[in-house]
Short mmCIF file of C-alpha atoms in Angstrom, two decimals:
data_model
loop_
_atom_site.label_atom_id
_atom_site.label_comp_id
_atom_site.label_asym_id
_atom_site.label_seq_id
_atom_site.Cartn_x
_atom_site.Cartn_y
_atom_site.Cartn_z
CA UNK A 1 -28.43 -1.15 11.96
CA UNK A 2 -30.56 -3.67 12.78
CA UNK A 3 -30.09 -6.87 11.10
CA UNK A 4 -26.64 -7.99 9.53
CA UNK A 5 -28.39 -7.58 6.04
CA UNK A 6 -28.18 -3.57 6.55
CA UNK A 7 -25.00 -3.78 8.44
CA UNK A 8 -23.42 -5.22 5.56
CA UNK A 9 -24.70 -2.85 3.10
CA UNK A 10 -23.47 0.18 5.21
CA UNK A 11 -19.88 -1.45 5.66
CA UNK A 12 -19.40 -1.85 2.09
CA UNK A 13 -20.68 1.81 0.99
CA UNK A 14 -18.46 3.97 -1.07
CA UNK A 15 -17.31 7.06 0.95
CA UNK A 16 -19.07 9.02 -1.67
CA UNK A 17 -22.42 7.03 -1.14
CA UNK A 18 -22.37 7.45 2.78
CA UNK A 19 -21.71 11.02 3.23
CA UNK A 20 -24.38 12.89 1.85
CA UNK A 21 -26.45 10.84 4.41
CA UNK A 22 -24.17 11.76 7.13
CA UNK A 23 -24.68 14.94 6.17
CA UNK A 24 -28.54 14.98 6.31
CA UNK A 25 -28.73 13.16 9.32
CA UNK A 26 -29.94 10.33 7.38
CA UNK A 27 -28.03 7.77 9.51
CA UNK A 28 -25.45 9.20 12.43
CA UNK A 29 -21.59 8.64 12.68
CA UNK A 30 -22.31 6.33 15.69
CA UNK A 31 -24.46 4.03 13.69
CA UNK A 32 -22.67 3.61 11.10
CA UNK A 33 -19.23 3.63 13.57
CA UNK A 34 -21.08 0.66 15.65
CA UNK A 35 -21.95 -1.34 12.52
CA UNK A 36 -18.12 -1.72 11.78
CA UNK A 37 -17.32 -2.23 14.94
CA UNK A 38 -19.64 -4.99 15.12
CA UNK A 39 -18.36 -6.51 11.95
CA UNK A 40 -14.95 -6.36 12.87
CA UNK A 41 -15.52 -7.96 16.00
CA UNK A 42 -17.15 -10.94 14.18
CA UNK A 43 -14.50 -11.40 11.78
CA UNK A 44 -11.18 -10.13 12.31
CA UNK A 45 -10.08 -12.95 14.50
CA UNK A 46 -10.79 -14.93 11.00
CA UNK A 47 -9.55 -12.25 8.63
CA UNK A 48 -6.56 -10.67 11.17
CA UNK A 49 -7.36 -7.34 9.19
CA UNK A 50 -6.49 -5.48 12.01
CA UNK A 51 -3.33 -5.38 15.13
CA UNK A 52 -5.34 -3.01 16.94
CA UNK A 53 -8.98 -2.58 17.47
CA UNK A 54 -9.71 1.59 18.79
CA UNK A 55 -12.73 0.42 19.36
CA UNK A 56 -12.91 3.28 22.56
CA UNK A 57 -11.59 5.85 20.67
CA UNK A 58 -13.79 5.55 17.52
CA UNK A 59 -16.77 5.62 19.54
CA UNK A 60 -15.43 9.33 21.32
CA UNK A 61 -15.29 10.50 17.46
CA UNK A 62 -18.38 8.75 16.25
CA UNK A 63 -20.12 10.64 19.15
CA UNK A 64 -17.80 14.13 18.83
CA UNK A 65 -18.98 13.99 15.24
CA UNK A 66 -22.61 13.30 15.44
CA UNK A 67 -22.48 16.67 17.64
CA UNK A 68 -20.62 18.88 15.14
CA UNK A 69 -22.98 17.17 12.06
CA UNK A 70 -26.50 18.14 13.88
CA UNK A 71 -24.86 21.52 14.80
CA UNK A 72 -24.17 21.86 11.45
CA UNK A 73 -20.72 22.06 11.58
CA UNK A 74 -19.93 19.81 8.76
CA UNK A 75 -16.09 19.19 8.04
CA UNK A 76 -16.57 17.30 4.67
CA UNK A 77 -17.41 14.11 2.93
CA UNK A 78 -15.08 12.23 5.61
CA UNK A 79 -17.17 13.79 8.66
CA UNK A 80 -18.57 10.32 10.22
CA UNK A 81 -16.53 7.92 7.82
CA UNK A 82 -14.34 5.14 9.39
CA UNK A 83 -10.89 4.97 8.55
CA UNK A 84 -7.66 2.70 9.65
CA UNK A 85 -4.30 3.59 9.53
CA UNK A 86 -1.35 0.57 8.54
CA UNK A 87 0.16 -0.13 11.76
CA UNK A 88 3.54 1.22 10.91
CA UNK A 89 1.79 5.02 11.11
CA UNK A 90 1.95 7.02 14.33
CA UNK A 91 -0.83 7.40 16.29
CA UNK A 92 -0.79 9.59 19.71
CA UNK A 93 -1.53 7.13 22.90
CA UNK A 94 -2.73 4.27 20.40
CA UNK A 95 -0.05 0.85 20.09
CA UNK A 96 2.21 1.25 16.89
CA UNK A 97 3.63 -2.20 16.55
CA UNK A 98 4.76 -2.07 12.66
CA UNK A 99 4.14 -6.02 12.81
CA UNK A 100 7.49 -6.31 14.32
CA UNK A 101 8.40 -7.51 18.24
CA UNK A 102 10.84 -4.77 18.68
CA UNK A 103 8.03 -2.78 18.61
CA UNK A 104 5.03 -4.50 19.83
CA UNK A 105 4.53 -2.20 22.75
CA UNK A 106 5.34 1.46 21.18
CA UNK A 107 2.93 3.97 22.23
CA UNK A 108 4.17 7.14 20.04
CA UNK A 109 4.09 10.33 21.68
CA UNK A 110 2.13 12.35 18.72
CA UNK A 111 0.17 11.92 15.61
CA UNK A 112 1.59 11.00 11.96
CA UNK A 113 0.61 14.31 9.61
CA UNK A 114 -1.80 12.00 7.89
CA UNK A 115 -3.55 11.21 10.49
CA UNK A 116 -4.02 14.27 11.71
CA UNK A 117 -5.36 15.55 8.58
CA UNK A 118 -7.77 12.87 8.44
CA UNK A 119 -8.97 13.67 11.79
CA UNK A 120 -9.31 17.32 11.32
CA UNK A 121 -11.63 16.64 8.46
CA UNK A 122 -13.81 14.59 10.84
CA UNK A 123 -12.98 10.73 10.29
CA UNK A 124 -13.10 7.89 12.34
CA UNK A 125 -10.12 6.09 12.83
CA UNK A 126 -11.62 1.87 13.95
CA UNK A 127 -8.09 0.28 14.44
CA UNK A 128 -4.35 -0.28 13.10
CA UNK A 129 -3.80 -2.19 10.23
CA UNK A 130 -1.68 -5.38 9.66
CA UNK A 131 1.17 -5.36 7.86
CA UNK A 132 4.25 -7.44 6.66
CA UNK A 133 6.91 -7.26 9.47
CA UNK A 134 8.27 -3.39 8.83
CA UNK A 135 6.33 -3.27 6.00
CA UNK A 136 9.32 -5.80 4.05
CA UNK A 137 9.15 -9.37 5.72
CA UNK A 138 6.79 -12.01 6.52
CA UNK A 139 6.13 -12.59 10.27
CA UNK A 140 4.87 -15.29 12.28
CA UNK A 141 4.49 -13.41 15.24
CA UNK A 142 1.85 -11.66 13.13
CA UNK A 143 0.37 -13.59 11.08
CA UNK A 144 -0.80 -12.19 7.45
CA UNK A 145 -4.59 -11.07 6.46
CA UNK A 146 -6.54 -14.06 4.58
CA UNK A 147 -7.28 -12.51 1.21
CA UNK A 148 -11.63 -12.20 0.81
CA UNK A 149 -11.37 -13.55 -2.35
CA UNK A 150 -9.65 -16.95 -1.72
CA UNK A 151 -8.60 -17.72 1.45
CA UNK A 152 -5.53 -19.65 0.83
CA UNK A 153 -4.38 -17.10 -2.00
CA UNK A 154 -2.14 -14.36 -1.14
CA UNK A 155 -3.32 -10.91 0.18
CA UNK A 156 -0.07 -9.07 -1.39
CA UNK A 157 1.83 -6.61 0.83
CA UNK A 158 2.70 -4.71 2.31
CA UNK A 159 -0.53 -3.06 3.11
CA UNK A 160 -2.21 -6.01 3.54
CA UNK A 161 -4.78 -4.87 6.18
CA UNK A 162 -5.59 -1.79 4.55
CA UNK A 163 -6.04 -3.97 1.41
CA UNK A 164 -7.95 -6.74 3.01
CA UNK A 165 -10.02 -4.56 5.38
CA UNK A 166 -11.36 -1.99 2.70
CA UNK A 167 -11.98 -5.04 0.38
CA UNK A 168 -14.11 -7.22 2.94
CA UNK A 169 -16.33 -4.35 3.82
CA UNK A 170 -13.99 -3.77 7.40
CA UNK A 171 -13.83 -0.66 6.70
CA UNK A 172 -14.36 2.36 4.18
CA UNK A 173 -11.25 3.53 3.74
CA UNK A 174 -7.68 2.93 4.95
CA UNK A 175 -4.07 4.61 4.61
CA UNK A 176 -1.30 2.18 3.58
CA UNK A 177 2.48 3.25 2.46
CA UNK A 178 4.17 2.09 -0.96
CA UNK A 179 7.82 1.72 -1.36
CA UNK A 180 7.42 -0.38 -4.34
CA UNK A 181 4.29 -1.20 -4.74
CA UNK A 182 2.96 -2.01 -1.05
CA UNK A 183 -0.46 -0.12 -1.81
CA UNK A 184 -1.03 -0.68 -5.12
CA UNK A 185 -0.69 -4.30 -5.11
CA UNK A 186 -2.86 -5.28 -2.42
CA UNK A 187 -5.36 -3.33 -3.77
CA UNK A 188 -4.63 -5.74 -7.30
CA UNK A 189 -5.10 -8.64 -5.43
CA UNK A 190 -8.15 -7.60 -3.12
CA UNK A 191 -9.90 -5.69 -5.35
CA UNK A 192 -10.07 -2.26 -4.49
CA UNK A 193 -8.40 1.05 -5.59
CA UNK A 194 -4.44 2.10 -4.83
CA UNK A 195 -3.54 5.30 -5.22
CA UNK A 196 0.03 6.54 -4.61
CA UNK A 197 0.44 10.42 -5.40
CA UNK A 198 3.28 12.24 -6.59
CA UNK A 199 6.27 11.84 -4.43
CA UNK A 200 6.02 14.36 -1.53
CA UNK A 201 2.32 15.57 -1.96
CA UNK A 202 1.11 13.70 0.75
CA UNK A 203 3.09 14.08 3.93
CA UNK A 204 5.22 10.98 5.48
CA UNK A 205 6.14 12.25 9.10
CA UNK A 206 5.27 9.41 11.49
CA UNK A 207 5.20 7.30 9.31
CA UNK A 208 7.56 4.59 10.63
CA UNK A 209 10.21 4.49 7.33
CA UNK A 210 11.37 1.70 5.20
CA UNK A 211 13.32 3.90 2.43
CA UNK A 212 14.02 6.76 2.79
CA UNK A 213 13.82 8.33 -1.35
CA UNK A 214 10.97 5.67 -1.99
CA UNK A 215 8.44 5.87 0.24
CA UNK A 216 4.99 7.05 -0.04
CA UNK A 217 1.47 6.91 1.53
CA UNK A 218 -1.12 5.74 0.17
CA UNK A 219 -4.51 6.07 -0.17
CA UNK A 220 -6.74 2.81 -0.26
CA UNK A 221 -10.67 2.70 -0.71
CA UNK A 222 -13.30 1.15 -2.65
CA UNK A 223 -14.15 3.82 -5.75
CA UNK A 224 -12.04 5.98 -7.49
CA UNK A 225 -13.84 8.72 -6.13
CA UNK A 226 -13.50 7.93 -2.63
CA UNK A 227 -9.61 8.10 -3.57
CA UNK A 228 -9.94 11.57 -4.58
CA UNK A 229 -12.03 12.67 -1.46
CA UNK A 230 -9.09 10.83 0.70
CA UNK A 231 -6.49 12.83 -1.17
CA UNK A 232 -7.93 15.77 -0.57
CA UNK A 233 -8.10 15.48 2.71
CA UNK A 234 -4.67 14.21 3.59
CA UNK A 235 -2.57 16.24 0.69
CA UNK A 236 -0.79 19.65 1.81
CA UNK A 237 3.04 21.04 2.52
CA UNK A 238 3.99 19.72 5.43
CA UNK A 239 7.15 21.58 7.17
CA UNK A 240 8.05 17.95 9.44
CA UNK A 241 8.60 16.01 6.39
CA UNK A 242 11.81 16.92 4.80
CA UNK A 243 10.50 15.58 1.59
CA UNK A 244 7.37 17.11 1.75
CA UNK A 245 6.67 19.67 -1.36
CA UNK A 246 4.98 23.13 -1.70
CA UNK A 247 3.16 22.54 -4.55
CA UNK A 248 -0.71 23.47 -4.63
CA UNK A 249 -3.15 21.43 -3.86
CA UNK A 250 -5.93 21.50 -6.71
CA UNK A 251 -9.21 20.02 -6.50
CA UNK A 252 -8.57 16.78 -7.24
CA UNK A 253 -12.53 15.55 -7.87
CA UNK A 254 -12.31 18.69 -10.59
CA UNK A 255 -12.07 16.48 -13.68
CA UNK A 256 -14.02 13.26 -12.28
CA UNK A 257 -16.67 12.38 -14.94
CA UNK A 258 -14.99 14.28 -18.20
CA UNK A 259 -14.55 13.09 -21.26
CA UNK A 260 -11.46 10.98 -21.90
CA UNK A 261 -12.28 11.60 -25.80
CA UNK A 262 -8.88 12.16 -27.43
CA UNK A 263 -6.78 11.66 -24.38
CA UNK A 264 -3.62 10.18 -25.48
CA UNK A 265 -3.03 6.77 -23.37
CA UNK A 266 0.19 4.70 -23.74
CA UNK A 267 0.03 0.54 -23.38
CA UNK A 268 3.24 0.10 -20.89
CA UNK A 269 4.19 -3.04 -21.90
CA UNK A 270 6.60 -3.66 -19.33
CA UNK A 271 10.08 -5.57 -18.74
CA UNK A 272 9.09 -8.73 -20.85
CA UNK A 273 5.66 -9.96 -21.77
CA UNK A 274 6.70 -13.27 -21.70
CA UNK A 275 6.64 -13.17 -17.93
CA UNK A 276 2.99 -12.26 -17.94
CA UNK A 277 0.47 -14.26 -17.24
CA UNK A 278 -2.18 -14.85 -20.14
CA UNK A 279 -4.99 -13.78 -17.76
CA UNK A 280 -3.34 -10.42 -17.32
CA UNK A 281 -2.51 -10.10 -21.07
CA UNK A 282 -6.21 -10.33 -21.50
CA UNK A 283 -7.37 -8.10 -18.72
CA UNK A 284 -5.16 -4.65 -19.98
CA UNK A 285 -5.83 -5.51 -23.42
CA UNK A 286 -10.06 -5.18 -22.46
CA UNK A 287 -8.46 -2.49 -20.46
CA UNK A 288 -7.50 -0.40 -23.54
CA UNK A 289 -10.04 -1.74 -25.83
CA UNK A 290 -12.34 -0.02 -23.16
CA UNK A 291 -10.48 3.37 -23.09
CA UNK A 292 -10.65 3.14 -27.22
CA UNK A 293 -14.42 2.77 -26.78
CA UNK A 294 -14.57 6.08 -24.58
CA UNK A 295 -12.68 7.88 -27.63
CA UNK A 296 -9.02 7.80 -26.12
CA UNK A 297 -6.25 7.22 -28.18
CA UNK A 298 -4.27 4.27 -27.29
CA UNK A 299 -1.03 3.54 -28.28
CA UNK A 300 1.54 0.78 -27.02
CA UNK A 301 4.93 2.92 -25.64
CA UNK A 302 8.05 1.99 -24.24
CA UNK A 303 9.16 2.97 -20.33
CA UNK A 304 12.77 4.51 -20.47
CA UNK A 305 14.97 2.32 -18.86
CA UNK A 306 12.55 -0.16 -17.57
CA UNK A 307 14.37 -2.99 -17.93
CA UNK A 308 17.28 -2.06 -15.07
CA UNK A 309 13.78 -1.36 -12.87
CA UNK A 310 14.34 -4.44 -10.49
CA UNK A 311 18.00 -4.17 -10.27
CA UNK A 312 17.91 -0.24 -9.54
CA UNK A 313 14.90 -0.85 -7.12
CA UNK A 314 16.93 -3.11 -5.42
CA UNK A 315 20.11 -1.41 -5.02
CA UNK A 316 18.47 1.48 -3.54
CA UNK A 317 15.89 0.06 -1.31
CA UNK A 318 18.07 -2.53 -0.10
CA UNK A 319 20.92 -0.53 1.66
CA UNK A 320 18.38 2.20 2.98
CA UNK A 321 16.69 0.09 4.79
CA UNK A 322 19.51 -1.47 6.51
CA UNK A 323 20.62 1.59 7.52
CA UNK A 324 17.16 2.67 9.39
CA UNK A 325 17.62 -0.32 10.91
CA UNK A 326 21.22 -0.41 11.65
CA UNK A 327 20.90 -0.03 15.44
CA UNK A 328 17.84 -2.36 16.55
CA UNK A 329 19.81 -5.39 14.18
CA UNK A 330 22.84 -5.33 16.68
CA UNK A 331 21.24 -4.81 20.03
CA UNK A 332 18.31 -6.86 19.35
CA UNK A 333 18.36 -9.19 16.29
CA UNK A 334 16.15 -11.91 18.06
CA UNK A 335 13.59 -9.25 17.19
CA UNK A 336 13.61 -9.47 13.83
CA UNK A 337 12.17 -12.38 12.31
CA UNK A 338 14.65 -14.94 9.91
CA UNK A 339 13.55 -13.26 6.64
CA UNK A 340 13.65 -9.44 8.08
CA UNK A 341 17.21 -10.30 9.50
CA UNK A 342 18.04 -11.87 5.75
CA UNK A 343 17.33 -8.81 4.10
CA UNK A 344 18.47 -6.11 6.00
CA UNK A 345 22.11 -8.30 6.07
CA UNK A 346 21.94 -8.38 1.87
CA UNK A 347 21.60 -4.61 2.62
CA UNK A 348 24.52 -4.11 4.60
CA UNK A 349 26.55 -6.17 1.51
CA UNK A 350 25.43 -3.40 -1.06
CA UNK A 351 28.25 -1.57 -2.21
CA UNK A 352 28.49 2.62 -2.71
CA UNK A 353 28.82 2.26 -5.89
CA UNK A 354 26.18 0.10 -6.83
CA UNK A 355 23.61 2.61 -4.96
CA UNK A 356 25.63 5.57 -6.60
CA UNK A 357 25.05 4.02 -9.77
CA UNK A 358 21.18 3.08 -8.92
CA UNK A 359 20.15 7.22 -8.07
CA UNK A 360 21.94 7.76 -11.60
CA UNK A 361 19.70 5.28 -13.35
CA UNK A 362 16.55 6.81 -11.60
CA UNK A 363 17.81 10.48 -12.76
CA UNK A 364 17.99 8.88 -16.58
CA UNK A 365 14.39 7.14 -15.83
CA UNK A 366 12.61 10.31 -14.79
CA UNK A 367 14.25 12.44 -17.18
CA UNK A 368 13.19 9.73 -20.00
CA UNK A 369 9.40 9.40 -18.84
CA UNK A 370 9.25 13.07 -18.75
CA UNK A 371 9.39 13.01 -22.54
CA UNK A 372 6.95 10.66 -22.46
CA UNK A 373 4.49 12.82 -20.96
CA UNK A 374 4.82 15.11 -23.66
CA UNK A 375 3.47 12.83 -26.17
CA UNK A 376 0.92 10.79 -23.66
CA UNK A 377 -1.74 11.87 -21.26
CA UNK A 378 -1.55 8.65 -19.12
CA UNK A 379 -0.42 5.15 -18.93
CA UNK A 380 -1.81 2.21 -18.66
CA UNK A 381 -0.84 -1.38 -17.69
CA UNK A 382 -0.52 -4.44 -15.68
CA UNK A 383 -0.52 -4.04 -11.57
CA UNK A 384 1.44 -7.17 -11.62
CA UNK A 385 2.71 -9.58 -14.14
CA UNK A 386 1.22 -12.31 -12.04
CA UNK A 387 -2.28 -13.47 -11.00
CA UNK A 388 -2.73 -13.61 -7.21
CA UNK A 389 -0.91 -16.58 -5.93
CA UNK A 390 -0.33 -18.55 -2.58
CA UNK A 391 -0.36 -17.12 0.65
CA UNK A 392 3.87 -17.20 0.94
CA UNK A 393 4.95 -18.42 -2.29
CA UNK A 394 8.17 -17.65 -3.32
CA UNK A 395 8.04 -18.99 -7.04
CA UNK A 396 5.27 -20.30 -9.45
CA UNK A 397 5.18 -21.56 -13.17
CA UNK A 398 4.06 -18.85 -15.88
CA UNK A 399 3.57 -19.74 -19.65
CA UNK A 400 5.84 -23.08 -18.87
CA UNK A 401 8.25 -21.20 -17.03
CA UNK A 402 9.19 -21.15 -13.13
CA UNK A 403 9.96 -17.22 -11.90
CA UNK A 404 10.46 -15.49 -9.19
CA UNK A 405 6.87 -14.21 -7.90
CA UNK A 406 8.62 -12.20 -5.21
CA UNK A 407 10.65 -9.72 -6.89
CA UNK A 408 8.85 -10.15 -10.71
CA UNK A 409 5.19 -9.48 -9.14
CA UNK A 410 6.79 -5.72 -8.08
CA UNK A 411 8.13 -5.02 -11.14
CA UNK A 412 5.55 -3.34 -12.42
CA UNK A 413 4.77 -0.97 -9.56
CA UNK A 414 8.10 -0.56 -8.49
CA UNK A 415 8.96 1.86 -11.65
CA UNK A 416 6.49 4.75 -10.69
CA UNK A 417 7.99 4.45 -7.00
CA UNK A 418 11.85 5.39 -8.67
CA UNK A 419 10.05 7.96 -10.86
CA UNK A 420 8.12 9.37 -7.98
CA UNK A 421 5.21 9.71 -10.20
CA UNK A 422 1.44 9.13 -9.24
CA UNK A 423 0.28 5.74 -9.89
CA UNK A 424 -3.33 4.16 -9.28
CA UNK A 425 -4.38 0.79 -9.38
CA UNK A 426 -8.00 -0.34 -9.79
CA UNK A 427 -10.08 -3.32 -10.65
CA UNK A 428 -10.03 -4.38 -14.11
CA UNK A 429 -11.20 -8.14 -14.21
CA UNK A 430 -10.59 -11.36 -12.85
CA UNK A 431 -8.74 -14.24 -13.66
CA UNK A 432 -9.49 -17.76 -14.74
CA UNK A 433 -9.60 -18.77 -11.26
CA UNK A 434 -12.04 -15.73 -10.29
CA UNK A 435 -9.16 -13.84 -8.17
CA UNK A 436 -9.28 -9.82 -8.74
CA UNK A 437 -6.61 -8.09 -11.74
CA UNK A 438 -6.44 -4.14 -11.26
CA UNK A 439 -5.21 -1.84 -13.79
CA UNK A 440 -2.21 0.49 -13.12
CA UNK A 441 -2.33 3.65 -14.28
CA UNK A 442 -0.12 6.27 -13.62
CA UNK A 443 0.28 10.33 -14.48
CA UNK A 444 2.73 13.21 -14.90
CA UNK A 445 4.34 14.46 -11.49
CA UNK A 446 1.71 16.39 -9.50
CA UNK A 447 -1.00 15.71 -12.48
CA UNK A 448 -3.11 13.55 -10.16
CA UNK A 449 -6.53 15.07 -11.00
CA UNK A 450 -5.69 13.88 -14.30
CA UNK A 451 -5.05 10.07 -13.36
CA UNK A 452 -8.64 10.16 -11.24
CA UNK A 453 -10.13 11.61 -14.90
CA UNK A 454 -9.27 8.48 -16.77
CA UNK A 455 -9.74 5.98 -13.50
CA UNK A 456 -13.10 7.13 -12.58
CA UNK A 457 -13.95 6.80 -16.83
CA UNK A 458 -12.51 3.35 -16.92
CA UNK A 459 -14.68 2.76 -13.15
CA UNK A 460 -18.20 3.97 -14.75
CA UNK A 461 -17.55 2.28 -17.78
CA UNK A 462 -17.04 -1.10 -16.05
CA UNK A 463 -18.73 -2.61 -13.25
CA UNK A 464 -15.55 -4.67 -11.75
CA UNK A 465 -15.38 -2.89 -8.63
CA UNK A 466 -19.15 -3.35 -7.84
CA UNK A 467 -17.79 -7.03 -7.09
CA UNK A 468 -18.59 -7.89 -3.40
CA UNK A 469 -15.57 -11.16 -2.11
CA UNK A 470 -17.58 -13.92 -0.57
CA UNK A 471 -15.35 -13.52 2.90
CA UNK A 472 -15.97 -12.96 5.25
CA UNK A 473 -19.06 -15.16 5.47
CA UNK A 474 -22.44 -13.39 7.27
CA UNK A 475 -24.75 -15.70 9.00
CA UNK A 476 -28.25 -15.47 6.87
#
């Protein structure tokens, strides 16, 4: 493109928007591949969206693809689309440094299954993404994203790069990895979509792990509907990830723009509405108000069990990560930074029996919101308790009282990730002090198609995530 004016428009295009035009030969994969090169290059010294810039690589694909595409070998709607990958997912002969100096310098061997999907359907992949120090700790050594919307606010983790990068127009879509929340709430705070599927329908080999029964990957874009085109793309059995499951992989876009008339939606209201914020109270009330207006029934319900969420979460995620790391702590713990070191030692403390006790509560939690699913199509509620905060804050005031913002802000999230059911978040609204609240909503176990229904409804009838963040700045 030829002036920063265009470039800018093509940078922030949906997925959905740009690939009929790749397809046509409207505009080629290297044009649009230079563009967000270019953009990065002005602005991720600013941003620090990305660890790694492929810069040499994406220009081999942008060129390998503009081939296939004029020899009308179309792969799909990702065919010419550029893509990152969070920086704790493997990439063959490209840096994998999952934020952390005892990596800084790994080179893996061979592909992560996700990225190799994404590449056989013909994306681009422009550079690593930045990340909280294995995806769990702050870092100096690399130093967050800046959220788009407010510089000084926080940019939520830990997929902050993919969060920040699809957000500021860096990039069109990005794969992050939720253990508790780690996609969905950067995408709260940043203003974009979240989508983590049922546990197991996307594939997690090389993907560098943080817990072992809670991770995910995620899929992170700007539209609902580029969420169901990256799904598609990435979801599949997958016979290198022990977790991975057989189930079939339906056509995901298949109920995008249907009626939500006399879907039955349930209001989650959560651990204790006291602890939310007034802005967010607001926001999923419009929310459901909205869905009402569509013809969907809406109906406040209670989440079996939520209330031992944090503890359970904690129990679990706690000593499973200190035992991936188990090895690296004692032969190199000046590689870890303070707060890493901190938390992987409160692992080691966890007794048996409280993680015994932990898988026991997740067995009564799934077994309870499987009931619930008999009764309710979806359900609806806050991302986060919280409205986007300080870069680093550990605490804040909310309604006259001082809480923790670290482990209350992923209590909300954190609930679908011991369920293992699908959860998306999406833009919903903004706060008093214009910073971006998403919606969670979240679906029966492999009933993702389902989830994108109601999302993409909620999408059209709003115009939230048509909201462009004012950083970076463009010279005019």
């Amino acid at each position: 493109m030829s002036t920063v004016a265009s470039e800018r428009d093509l940078c922030f295009m949906s997925i959905a928007d740009l690939a009929p035009m790749l397809k046509a030969g409207e505009i080629s994969p290297v044009e649009v591949t230079r563009a967000m090169l270019d953009r990065i290059d002005r602005h991720n010294e600013m941003m620090r969206v990305y660890i790694t810039v492929t810069r040499e690589q994406a220009l081999e694909q942008a060129h390998q693809a503009e081939a296939e595409i004029k020899a009308g070998n179309y792969r799909g709607p990702l065919h010419g689309v550029t893509v990152s990958l969070k920086d704790n997912i493997s990439t063959q002969g490209i840096r994998t440094s999952c934020a952390s100096m005892v990596k800084t310098d790994w080179v893996p061997e061979q592909d992560a299954t996700v990225y190799a999907n994404l590449r056989k359907a013909g994306a681009i992949l422009v550079g690593k993404a930045n990340l909280n120090e294995y995806a769990f700790s702050m870092n100096p050594n690399f130093p967050p994203p800046l959220n788009p919307w407010h510089l000084e606010r926080s940019p939520a983790g830990s997929s902050s790069g993919s969060g920040v990068g699809v957000a500021a127009g860096m990039v069109h879509g990005s794969i992050g990895s939720d253990t508790g929340g780690s996609g969905r709430a950067p995408a709260n705070v940043n203003g974009c979509v979240g989508f983590k599927a049922t546990y197991g329908r996307v594939s997690r080999y090389g993907v560098f792990p943080l817990s072992y029964s809670l991770d995910h990957t995620t899929m992170m874009t700007r539209t609902v509907t580029d969420s169901s085109i990256m799904l598609q793309a990435t979801s599949g059995y997958d016979p290198l990830d022990e977790n991975s499951l057989g189930a079939d992989v339906p056509d995901f876009a298949a109920k995008l723009g249907r009626s939500v008339a006399g879907m039955k939606i349930g209001i989650a209201r959560g651990h204790n509405y006291s602890d939310v914020d007034e802005d967010v109270i607001r926001t999923v009330a419009a929310a459901a108000d909205t869905f009402r207006s569509l013809g969907a029934i809406v109906e406040e319900v209670k989440l079996p069990y939520v209330e031992y969420c944090l503890d359970t979460y904690a129990a679990t995620m706690n000593p499973e990560v200190a035992t991936i790391h188990y090895d690296n702590l004692r032969s190199t713990p000046e590689g870890f930074g303070q707060r890493a070191r901190n938390r992987l030692d409160l692992g080691n403390l966890v007794p048996a029996t409280a993680y015994v006790h932990a898988q026991r509560v997740r067995k009564l939690m799934r077994d309870g919101l499987r009931e619930v699913f008999k009764t309710y199509d979806l359900i609806i509620g806050p991302a986060s308790p919280l409205i986007t905060g300080g870069a680093g804050e550990d605490s804040r005031m909310v309604n006259g009282v001082e809480v923790n913002s670290r482990d209350l802000g992923d209590g909300y999230t954190n609930y679908y990730s011991l369920t293992g059911a699908p959860a998306l978040v999406l833009p919903a609204g903004f706060s008093h002090e214009d910073t971006p609240i998403g919606l969670q909503i979240a679906g029966n176990w492999f009933d993702e198609a389902t989830i994108l229904q109601g999302a993409y409804a909620f999408e059209q009838a709003t115009s939230w995530h048509t909201r462009q963040p004012p950083y970076p700045m463009d010279a005019s």
